Protein backbone atom coordinates (compact mmCIF):
# COMPACT_ATOMS: atom_id res chain seq x y z
CA UNK A 1 0.00 0.00 0.00
CA UNK A 2 1.41 3.40 -1.00
CA UNK A 3 1.69 6.10 1.68
CA UNK A 4 -1.07 8.68 1.71
CA UNK A 5 -0.35 12.20 0.55
CA UNK A 6 -0.53 14.74 3.35
CA UNK A 7 0.03 18.45 3.63
CA UNK A 8 3.67 19.42 3.88
CA UNK A 9 5.15 21.02 6.99
CA UNK A 10 5.03 24.46 5.38
CA UNK A 11 1.29 24.13 4.75
CA UNK A 12 0.67 22.99 8.32
CA UNK A 13 2.65 25.93 9.75
CA UNK A 14 0.81 28.37 7.49
CA UNK A 15 -2.57 26.92 8.49
CA UNK A 16 -1.71 27.12 12.19
CA UNK A 17 -0.54 30.72 11.69
CA UNK A 18 -3.79 31.67 9.98
CA UNK A 19 -5.82 30.06 12.77
CA UNK A 20 -3.78 31.91 15.37
CA UNK A 21 -4.35 35.18 13.52
CA UNK A 22 -8.07 34.46 13.34
CA UNK A 23 -8.24 33.85 17.11
CA UNK A 24 -6.24 37.02 17.83
CA UNK A 25 -8.37 39.21 15.58
CA UNK A 26 -11.67 37.78 16.79
CA UNK A 27 -10.59 38.13 20.42
CA UNK A 28 -9.48 41.71 19.78
CA UNK A 29 -12.87 42.58 18.27
CA UNK A 30 -14.72 41.01 21.20
CA UNK A 31 -12.53 42.68 23.83
CA UNK A 32 -12.69 46.07 22.07
CA UNK A 33 -16.48 45.92 21.76
CA UNK A 34 -16.74 45.11 25.47
CA UNK A 35 -14.24 47.86 26.33
CA UNK A 36 -11.96 45.44 28.16
CA UNK A 37 -8.99 45.19 25.78
CA UNK A 38 -5.63 46.13 27.28
CA UNK A 39 -2.29 46.28 25.50
CA UNK A 40 -0.07 43.44 26.64
CA UNK A 41 -3.02 41.17 27.36
CA UNK A 42 -2.38 37.45 26.85
CA UNK A 43 -4.40 37.69 23.65
CA UNK A 44 -1.40 39.44 22.08
CA UNK A 45 0.51 36.17 22.20
CA UNK A 46 -1.67 34.88 19.37
CA UNK A 47 -0.35 37.64 17.08
CA UNK A 48 3.19 36.71 18.07
CA UNK A 49 2.47 33.04 17.43
CA UNK A 50 0.94 33.85 14.03
CA UNK A 51 3.99 35.86 12.97
CA UNK A 52 6.32 33.12 14.17
CA UNK A 53 4.35 30.43 12.35
CA UNK A 54 4.34 32.50 9.13
CA UNK A 55 8.12 32.73 9.38
CA UNK A 56 8.34 29.01 10.00
CA UNK A 57 6.15 28.34 6.96
CA UNK A 58 8.47 30.50 4.86
CA UNK A 59 11.50 28.64 6.21
CA UNK A 60 9.91 25.30 5.42
CA UNK A 61 8.83 26.27 1.90
CA UNK A 62 10.12 23.73 -0.56
CA UNK A 63 11.19 21.24 2.11
CA UNK A 64 10.16 17.74 1.13
CA UNK A 65 9.51 14.84 3.42
CA UNK A 66 10.95 11.50 2.42
CA UNK A 67 9.67 8.66 4.53
CA UNK A 68 9.06 11.10 7.41
CA UNK A 69 12.56 12.53 7.21
CA UNK A 70 13.29 16.08 6.31
CA UNK A 71 16.00 16.88 3.83
CA UNK A 72 18.20 18.95 6.11
CA UNK A 73 19.91 20.87 3.32
CA UNK A 74 16.60 22.34 2.21
CA UNK A 75 15.56 23.10 5.79
CA UNK A 76 18.83 24.90 6.52
CA UNK A 77 18.42 27.09 3.45
CA UNK A 78 14.86 27.89 4.52
CA UNK A 79 15.94 28.86 8.03
CA UNK A 80 18.61 31.15 6.63
CA UNK A 81 16.02 32.86 4.43
CA UNK A 82 13.68 33.27 7.41
CA UNK A 83 16.48 34.66 9.59
CA UNK A 84 17.41 37.20 6.92
CA UNK A 85 13.76 38.24 6.62
CA UNK A 86 13.43 38.44 10.40
CA UNK A 87 16.27 40.92 10.58
CA UNK A 88 14.42 43.19 8.16
CA UNK A 89 10.88 42.68 9.46
CA UNK A 90 11.34 42.76 13.21
CA UNK A 91 11.72 46.08 14.96
CA UNK A 92 15.03 46.84 16.58
CA UNK A 93 15.10 47.11 20.34
CA UNK A 94 16.64 50.22 21.87
mmCIF file with all atom_site columns, C-alpha atoms in Angstrom:
data_model
loop_
_atom_site.group_PDB
_atom_site.id
_atom_site.type_symbol
_atom_site.label_atom_id
_atom_site.label_alt_id
_atom_site.label_comp_id
_atom_site.label_asym_id
_atom_site.label_entity_id
_atom_site.label_seq_id
_atom_site.pdbx_PDB_ins_code
_atom_site.Cartn_x
_atom_site.Cartn_y
_atom_site.Cartn_z
_atom_site.occupancy
_atom_site.B_iso_or_equiv
_atom_site.pdbx_formal_charge
_atom_site.auth_seq_id
_atom_site.auth_comp_id
_atom_site.auth_asym_id
_atom_site.auth_atom_id
_atom_site.pdbx_PDB_model_num
ATOM 1  C CA . UNK A 1 1  ? 0.000   0.000  0.000  1.00 0.00 ? 1  UNK A CA 1
ATOM 2  C CA . UNK A 1 2  ? 1.413   3.404  -1.000 1.00 0.00 ? 2  UNK A CA 1
ATOM 3  C CA . UNK A 1 3  ? 1.690   6.096  1.678  1.00 0.00 ? 3  UNK A CA 1
ATOM 4  C CA . UNK A 1 4  ? -1.070  8.679  1.713  1.00 0.00 ? 4  UNK A CA 1
ATOM 5  C CA . UNK A 1 5  ? -0.355  12.200 0.547  1.00 0.00 ? 5  UNK A CA 1
ATOM 6  C CA . UNK A 1 6  ? -0.529  14.738 3.349  1.00 0.00 ? 6  UNK A CA 1
ATOM 7  C CA . UNK A 1 7  ? 0.033   18.448 3.627  1.00 0.00 ? 7  UNK A CA 1
ATOM 8  C CA . UNK A 1 8  ? 3.666   19.418 3.883  1.00 0.00 ? 8  UNK A CA 1
ATOM 9  C CA . UNK A 1 9  ? 5.148   21.017 6.985  1.00 0.00 ? 9  UNK A CA 1
ATOM 10 C CA . UNK A 1 10 ? 5.027   24.461 5.381  1.00 0.00 ? 10 UNK A CA 1
ATOM 11 C CA . UNK A 1 11 ? 1.286   24.126 4.755  1.00 0.00 ? 11 UNK A CA 1
ATOM 12 C CA . UNK A 1 12 ? 0.673   22.993 8.318  1.00 0.00 ? 12 UNK A CA 1
ATOM 13 C CA . UNK A 1 13 ? 2.650   25.930 9.751  1.00 0.00 ? 13 UNK A CA 1
ATOM 14 C CA . UNK A 1 14 ? 0.812   28.366 7.489  1.00 0.00 ? 14 UNK A CA 1
ATOM 15 C CA . UNK A 1 15 ? -2.567  26.922 8.490  1.00 0.00 ? 15 UNK A CA 1
ATOM 16 C CA . UNK A 1 16 ? -1.715  27.121 12.189 1.00 0.00 ? 16 UNK A CA 1
ATOM 17 C CA . UNK A 1 17 ? -0.545  30.718 11.693 1.00 0.00 ? 17 UNK A CA 1
ATOM 18 C CA . UNK A 1 18 ? -3.790  31.675 9.985  1.00 0.00 ? 18 UNK A CA 1
ATOM 19 C CA . UNK A 1 19 ? -5.825  30.061 12.767 1.00 0.00 ? 19 UNK A CA 1
ATOM 20 C CA . UNK A 1 20 ? -3.778  31.910 15.372 1.00 0.00 ? 20 UNK A CA 1
ATOM 21 C CA . UNK A 1 21 ? -4.346  35.179 13.515 1.00 0.00 ? 21 UNK A CA 1
ATOM 22 C CA . UNK A 1 22 ? -8.071  34.460 13.341 1.00 0.00 ? 22 UNK A CA 1
ATOM 23 C CA . UNK A 1 23 ? -8.240  33.846 17.110 1.00 0.00 ? 23 UNK A CA 1
ATOM 24 C CA . UNK A 1 24 ? -6.238  37.019 17.829 1.00 0.00 ? 24 UNK A CA 1
ATOM 25 C CA . UNK A 1 25 ? -8.370  39.214 15.576 1.00 0.00 ? 25 UNK A CA 1
ATOM 26 C CA . UNK A 1 26 ? -11.670 37.779 16.793 1.00 0.00 ? 26 UNK A CA 1
ATOM 27 C CA . UNK A 1 27 ? -10.588 38.130 20.417 1.00 0.00 ? 27 UNK A CA 1
ATOM 28 C CA . UNK A 1 28 ? -9.485  41.708 19.781 1.00 0.00 ? 28 UNK A CA 1
ATOM 29 C CA . UNK A 1 29 ? -12.870 42.575 18.274 1.00 0.00 ? 29 UNK A CA 1
ATOM 30 C CA . UNK A 1 30 ? -14.723 41.009 21.200 1.00 0.00 ? 30 UNK A CA 1
ATOM 31 C CA . UNK A 1 31 ? -12.529 42.683 23.832 1.00 0.00 ? 31 UNK A CA 1
ATOM 32 C CA . UNK A 1 32 ? -12.690 46.067 22.074 1.00 0.00 ? 32 UNK A CA 1
ATOM 33 C CA . UNK A 1 33 ? -16.476 45.917 21.760 1.00 0.00 ? 33 UNK A CA 1
ATOM 34 C CA . UNK A 1 34 ? -16.740 45.107 25.469 1.00 0.00 ? 34 UNK A CA 1
ATOM 35 C CA . UNK A 1 35 ? -14.243 47.856 26.328 1.00 0.00 ? 35 UNK A CA 1
ATOM 36 C CA . UNK A 1 36 ? -11.956 45.439 28.160 1.00 0.00 ? 36 UNK A CA 1
ATOM 37 C CA . UNK A 1 37 ? -8.985  45.192 25.776 1.00 0.00 ? 37 UNK A CA 1
ATOM 38 C CA . UNK A 1 38 ? -5.626  46.127 27.275 1.00 0.00 ? 38 UNK A CA 1
ATOM 39 C CA . UNK A 1 39 ? -2.288  46.278 25.501 1.00 0.00 ? 39 UNK A CA 1
ATOM 40 C CA . UNK A 1 40 ? -0.068  43.435 26.645 1.00 0.00 ? 40 UNK A CA 1
ATOM 41 C CA . UNK A 1 41 ? -3.022  41.168 27.359 1.00 0.00 ? 41 UNK A CA 1
ATOM 42 C CA . UNK A 1 42 ? -2.375  37.448 26.849 1.00 0.00 ? 42 UNK A CA 1
ATOM 43 C CA . UNK A 1 43 ? -4.401  37.685 23.646 1.00 0.00 ? 43 UNK A CA 1
ATOM 44 C CA . UNK A 1 44 ? -1.402  39.445 22.077 1.00 0.00 ? 44 UNK A CA 1
ATOM 45 C CA . UNK A 1 45 ? 0.508   36.166 22.204 1.00 0.00 ? 45 UNK A CA 1
ATOM 46 C CA . UNK A 1 46 ? -1.672  34.883 19.366 1.00 0.00 ? 46 UNK A CA 1
ATOM 47 C CA . UNK A 1 47 ? -0.349  37.636 17.076 1.00 0.00 ? 47 UNK A CA 1
ATOM 48 C CA . UNK A 1 48 ? 3.189   36.714 18.073 1.00 0.00 ? 48 UNK A CA 1
ATOM 49 C CA . UNK A 1 49 ? 2.468   33.042 17.428 1.00 0.00 ? 49 UNK A CA 1
ATOM 50 C CA . UNK A 1 50 ? 0.940   33.853 14.031 1.00 0.00 ? 50 UNK A CA 1
ATOM 51 C CA . UNK A 1 51 ? 3.985   35.859 12.974 1.00 0.00 ? 51 UNK A CA 1
ATOM 52 C CA . UNK A 1 52 ? 6.320   33.119 14.174 1.00 0.00 ? 52 UNK A CA 1
ATOM 53 C CA . UNK A 1 53 ? 4.347   30.434 12.345 1.00 0.00 ? 53 UNK A CA 1
ATOM 54 C CA . UNK A 1 54 ? 4.342   32.498 9.134  1.00 0.00 ? 54 UNK A CA 1
ATOM 55 C CA . UNK A 1 55 ? 8.123   32.731 9.379  1.00 0.00 ? 55 UNK A CA 1
ATOM 56 C CA . UNK A 1 56 ? 8.339   29.009 10.004 1.00 0.00 ? 56 UNK A CA 1
ATOM 57 C CA . UNK A 1 57 ? 6.150   28.339 6.962  1.00 0.00 ? 57 UNK A CA 1
ATOM 58 C CA . UNK A 1 58 ? 8.471   30.500 4.862  1.00 0.00 ? 58 UNK A CA 1
ATOM 59 C CA . UNK A 1 59 ? 11.500  28.642 6.208  1.00 0.00 ? 59 UNK A CA 1
ATOM 60 C CA . UNK A 1 60 ? 9.914   25.305 5.417  1.00 0.00 ? 60 UNK A CA 1
ATOM 61 C CA . UNK A 1 61 ? 8.829   26.274 1.896  1.00 0.00 ? 61 UNK A CA 1
ATOM 62 C CA . UNK A 1 62 ? 10.123  23.727 -0.564 1.00 0.00 ? 62 UNK A CA 1
ATOM 63 C CA . UNK A 1 63 ? 11.190  21.242 2.109  1.00 0.00 ? 63 UNK A CA 1
ATOM 64 C CA . UNK A 1 64 ? 10.163  17.740 1.128  1.00 0.00 ? 64 UNK A CA 1
ATOM 65 C CA . UNK A 1 65 ? 9.511   14.838 3.419  1.00 0.00 ? 65 UNK A CA 1
ATOM 66 C CA . UNK A 1 66 ? 10.954  11.504 2.417  1.00 0.00 ? 66 UNK A CA 1
ATOM 67 C CA . UNK A 1 67 ? 9.670   8.662  4.530  1.00 0.00 ? 67 UNK A CA 1
ATOM 68 C CA . UNK A 1 68 ? 9.063   11.099 7.412  1.00 0.00 ? 68 UNK A CA 1
ATOM 69 C CA . UNK A 1 69 ? 12.565  12.526 7.209  1.00 0.00 ? 69 UNK A CA 1
ATOM 70 C CA . UNK A 1 70 ? 13.293  16.080 6.309  1.00 0.00 ? 70 UNK A CA 1
ATOM 71 C CA . UNK A 1 71 ? 16.004  16.875 3.825  1.00 0.00 ? 71 UNK A CA 1
ATOM 72 C CA . UNK A 1 72 ? 18.201  18.949 6.110  1.00 0.00 ? 72 UNK A CA 1
ATOM 73 C CA . UNK A 1 73 ? 19.910  20.875 3.323  1.00 0.00 ? 73 UNK A CA 1
ATOM 74 C CA . UNK A 1 74 ? 16.595  22.339 2.214  1.00 0.00 ? 74 UNK A CA 1
ATOM 75 C CA . UNK A 1 75 ? 15.559  23.096 5.790  1.00 0.00 ? 75 UNK A CA 1
ATOM 76 C CA . UNK A 1 76 ? 18.831  24.903 6.524  1.00 0.00 ? 76 UNK A CA 1
ATOM 77 C CA . UNK A 1 77 ? 18.419  27.089 3.449  1.00 0.00 ? 77 UNK A CA 1
ATOM 78 C CA . UNK A 1 78 ? 14.857  27.890 4.520  1.00 0.00 ? 78 UNK A CA 1
ATOM 79 C CA . UNK A 1 79 ? 15.937  28.860 8.031  1.00 0.00 ? 79 UNK A CA 1
ATOM 80 C CA . UNK A 1 80 ? 18.611  31.146 6.635  1.00 0.00 ? 80 UNK A CA 1
ATOM 81 C CA . UNK A 1 81 ? 16.019  32.856 4.426  1.00 0.00 ? 81 UNK A CA 1
ATOM 82 C CA . UNK A 1 82 ? 13.677  33.270 7.413  1.00 0.00 ? 82 UNK A CA 1
ATOM 83 C CA . UNK A 1 83 ? 16.477  34.659 9.594  1.00 0.00 ? 83 UNK A CA 1
ATOM 84 C CA . UNK A 1 84 ? 17.407  37.198 6.923  1.00 0.00 ? 84 UNK A CA 1
ATOM 85 C CA . UNK A 1 85 ? 13.761  38.241 6.616  1.00 0.00 ? 85 UNK A CA 1
ATOM 86 C CA . UNK A 1 86 ? 13.429  38.440 10.396 1.00 0.00 ? 86 UNK A CA 1
ATOM 87 C CA . UNK A 1 87 ? 16.271  40.922 10.580 1.00 0.00 ? 87 UNK A CA 1
ATOM 88 C CA . UNK A 1 88 ? 14.417  43.188 8.164  1.00 0.00 ? 88 UNK A CA 1
ATOM 89 C CA . UNK A 1 89 ? 10.881  42.679 9.462  1.00 0.00 ? 89 UNK A CA 1
ATOM 90 C CA . UNK A 1 90 ? 11.344  42.760 13.215 1.00 0.00 ? 90 UNK A CA 1
ATOM 91 C CA . UNK A 1 91 ? 11.725  46.083 14.965 1.00 0.00 ? 91 UNK A CA 1
ATOM 92 C CA . UNK A 1 92 ? 15.029  46.840 16.581 1.00 0.00 ? 92 UNK A CA 1
ATOM 93 C CA . UNK A 1 93 ? 15.099  47.106 20.338 1.00 0.00 ? 93 UNK A CA 1
ATOM 94 C CA . UNK A 1 94 ? 16.644  50.217 21.873 1.00 0.00 ? 94 UNK A CA 1
#
